[in-house]
Amino acid sequence: MTKTITIAHGNGGEENNELIKKVFYKHFENDILAKSEDAAVIEDGKLAFTTDSFTVSPLFFSGGDIGKLAVCGTCNDLAMMGAKPKYLTCSVIIEEGFPTRDLEKIVKSMKKELDINGAIVVSGDTKVVPRGSVDKLFINTTGIGEIEYKGLSASHLKDGMSVFVSRDVGTHGATIFAAREGIELESTLQTDCASLYPEVKKLMDSGIEIIALRDATRGGVSAVLNEWAKSSDVCIEVTEESIPVQEEVRGICEMLGFEAVDLANEGTFVLCVAKKDEEKALEVLQETHKTATLIATVSEQYKGKVILNSSWGTKRFLDLPTGELLPRIC
Ligand code: MG
């Protein structure tokens, strides 16, 4: 570890994992935490429990705001464990001088998203700090969900299984970047920020055997695939051309020198199913987003690694994102 914390330690990638392991896991060590899932599974598999803080800048952006993000982020982590989001807490840290009207707009947007999930806020906290002590507004939400589909885990992937993305990738990261830099886009690019429970519910009700789900937030699809490859000790072989990316996102990636697979999403998940359920899974996913597609197959070629196969027959490792990426993305 470096002597001080850097921006890279919050990137959702390599340095972020190092910070979590070397500082937090070292002292908080226990069996539940060690599973490193999207949400902790507690009470004999009955409940899922998770927390997330939101520091996004700007607070309002195309397709969402910090309030929508704060509910989606926590509810989605519950949904990824097969849980129905039920109870949330809401803690806010507000900078002195913040417009009350904006605050109410943000809270209204939280309420709208809570309704989509069928969840309620049952406890909260408000802190106001002097001007300059925090940038405008930070929100923390913690959530409890009731597990409806048991056994989902990042460590259950096996040779021959199929991996999907639920829609085109990278729009949240690209949208925030564009908003921050004041880039005028002629397009209608907007964040993918959305509550995933309704779509997960369709999958759970479809009769297919779901192996793993994970929302591709910070660190993007790259981080999810790498975490799964490590947790399950398998190789994930991605067909590079199959990854769906919007033209506008591609353009922004070129400007930034980023890969769309490394960019954050807030309403996009990765799904692993058994080969036999491939067709049905795609059908259910495409009911919500036409861009949902099969992107990878699980193999045993290089255990713990993710490989990108191009149509020219070249292969390269897709590693965990490193470096500063985009801070304050969520
Ligand atoms: Mg997650």
CSV table of C-alpha atoms and ligand atoms in Angstrom, one decimal, residues 37-39 50 52 73-74 76-78 80 213-218 224 227 266 268, ligand 1:
chain,number,residue,atom,x,y,z
A,37,GLU,CA,-20.6,-10.6,-2.9
A,38,ASP,CA,-22.7,-7.6,-4.0
A,39,ALA,CA,-24.6,-7.9,-0.7
A,50,THR,CA,-25.7,-4.0,1.8
A,52,ASP,CA,-23.3,2.2,-0.5
A,73,GLY,CA,-27.2,1.4,-6.3
A,74,THR,CA,-28.3,-0.2,-3.0
A,76,ASN,CA,-29.5,-3.3,-7.3
A,77,ASP,CA,-26.9,-4.9,-5.0
A,78,LEU,CA,-29.7,-6.6,-3.2
A,80,MET,CA,-28.0,-9.2,-7.6
A,213,LEU,CA,-25.7,-12.0,-11.2
A,214,ARG,CA,-23.6,-8.8,-10.7
A,215,ASP,CA,-24.2,-5.2,-11.6
A,216,ALA,CA,-21.3,-3.7,-13.5
A,217,THR,CA,-20.8,-0.5,-11.5
A,218,ARG,CA,-17.4,0.9,-10.8
A,224,VAL,CA,-17.2,-8.2,-12.8
A,227,GLU,CA,-13.9,-11.0,-9.9
A,266,GLU,CA,-25.7,1.8,-12.9
A,268,THR,CA,-26.5,-3.0,-16.4
B,1,MG,MG,-22.7,-4.3,-7.2
